[in-house]
mmCIF file of C-alpha atoms in Angstrom:
data_model
loop_
_atom_site.group_PDB
_atom_site.id
_atom_site.type_symbol
_atom_site.label_atom_id
_atom_site.label_comp_id
_atom_site.label_asym_id
_atom_site.label_seq_id
_atom_site.Cartn_x
_atom_site.Cartn_y
_atom_site.Cartn_z
ATOM 1 C CA UNK A 1 120.272 53.437 75.394
ATOM 2 C CA UNK A 2 118.639 55.959 77.671
ATOM 3 C CA UNK A 3 118.471 53.413 80.527
ATOM 4 C CA UNK A 4 122.122 52.497 80.045
ATOM 5 C CA UNK A 5 123.058 56.193 80.109
ATOM 6 C CA UNK A 6 121.132 56.732 83.363
ATOM 7 C CA UNK A 7 122.769 53.660 84.950
ATOM 8 C CA UNK A 8 126.208 54.931 83.960
ATOM 9 C CA UNK A 9 125.440 58.382 85.399
ATOM 10 C CA UNK A 10 124.353 56.861 88.710
ATOM 11 C CA UNK A 11 127.421 54.585 88.908
ATOM 12 C CA UNK A 12 129.695 57.515 88.012
ATOM 13 C CA UNK A 13 128.182 59.692 90.758
ATOM 14 C CA UNK A 14 128.274 56.969 93.391
ATOM 15 C CA UNK A 15 131.777 55.737 92.558
ATOM 16 C CA UNK A 16 133.127 59.245 91.835
ATOM 17 C CA UNK A 17 134.262 58.278 88.323
ATOM 18 C CA UNK A 18 133.849 61.278 86.035
ATOM 19 C CA UNK A 19 134.472 59.249 82.890
ATOM 20 C CA UNK A 20 131.411 57.065 83.486
ATOM 21 C CA UNK A 21 129.381 60.171 84.306
ATOM 22 C CA UNK A 22 130.428 61.832 81.026
ATOM 23 C CA UNK A 23 129.781 58.668 78.930
ATOM 24 C CA UNK A 24 126.372 58.267 80.665
ATOM 25 C CA UNK A 25 125.323 61.787 79.808
ATOM 26 C CA UNK A 26 126.358 61.290 76.164
ATOM 27 C CA UNK A 27 124.449 58.013 75.884
ATOM 28 C CA UNK A 28 121.343 59.456 77.484
ATOM 29 C CA UNK A 29 121.334 62.449 75.132
ATOM 30 C CA UNK A 30 121.909 60.243 72.066
ATOM 31 C CA UNK A 31 119.130 57.932 73.213
ATOM 32 C CA UNK A 32 116.713 60.824 73.651
ATOM 33 C CA UNK A 33 117.546 62.243 70.241
ATOM 34 C CA UNK A 34 117.022 58.855 68.585
ATOM 35 C CA UNK A 35 113.728 58.364 70.449
ATOM 36 C CA UNK A 36 112.471 61.754 69.316
ATOM 37 C CA UNK A 37 113.503 61.056 65.705
ATOM 38 C CA UNK A 38 111.809 57.669 65.872
ATOM 39 C CA UNK A 39 108.583 59.206 67.233
ATOM 40 C CA UNK A 40 108.430 61.724 64.427
ATOM 41 C CA UNK A 41 108.744 59.040 61.778
ATOM 42 C CA UNK A 42 112.196 60.105 60.575
ATOM 43 C CA UNK A 43 114.256 57.178 59.355
ATOM 44 C CA UNK A 44 117.445 56.721 61.348
ATOM 45 C CA UNK A 45 120.267 54.780 59.702
ATOM 46 C CA UNK A 46 117.986 53.844 56.769
ATOM 47 C CA UNK A 47 115.400 52.155 58.969
ATOM 48 C CA UNK A 48 112.070 53.506 60.051
ATOM 49 C CA UNK A 49 111.807 51.231 63.121
ATOM 50 C CA UNK A 50 114.180 49.366 65.408
ATOM 51 C CA UNK A 51 112.519 46.354 66.922
#
């Protein structure tokens, strides 16, 4: 999710499409939050791990 967010940010900046830039930032932030919660052992969505 973090990688997809970064890709959308880059495409949004290069193509001057602010919607992609905004969606990319949101996905990157959500991905970082989920990664941090997963590292601390907190269950996300009822699951401890997503493989």
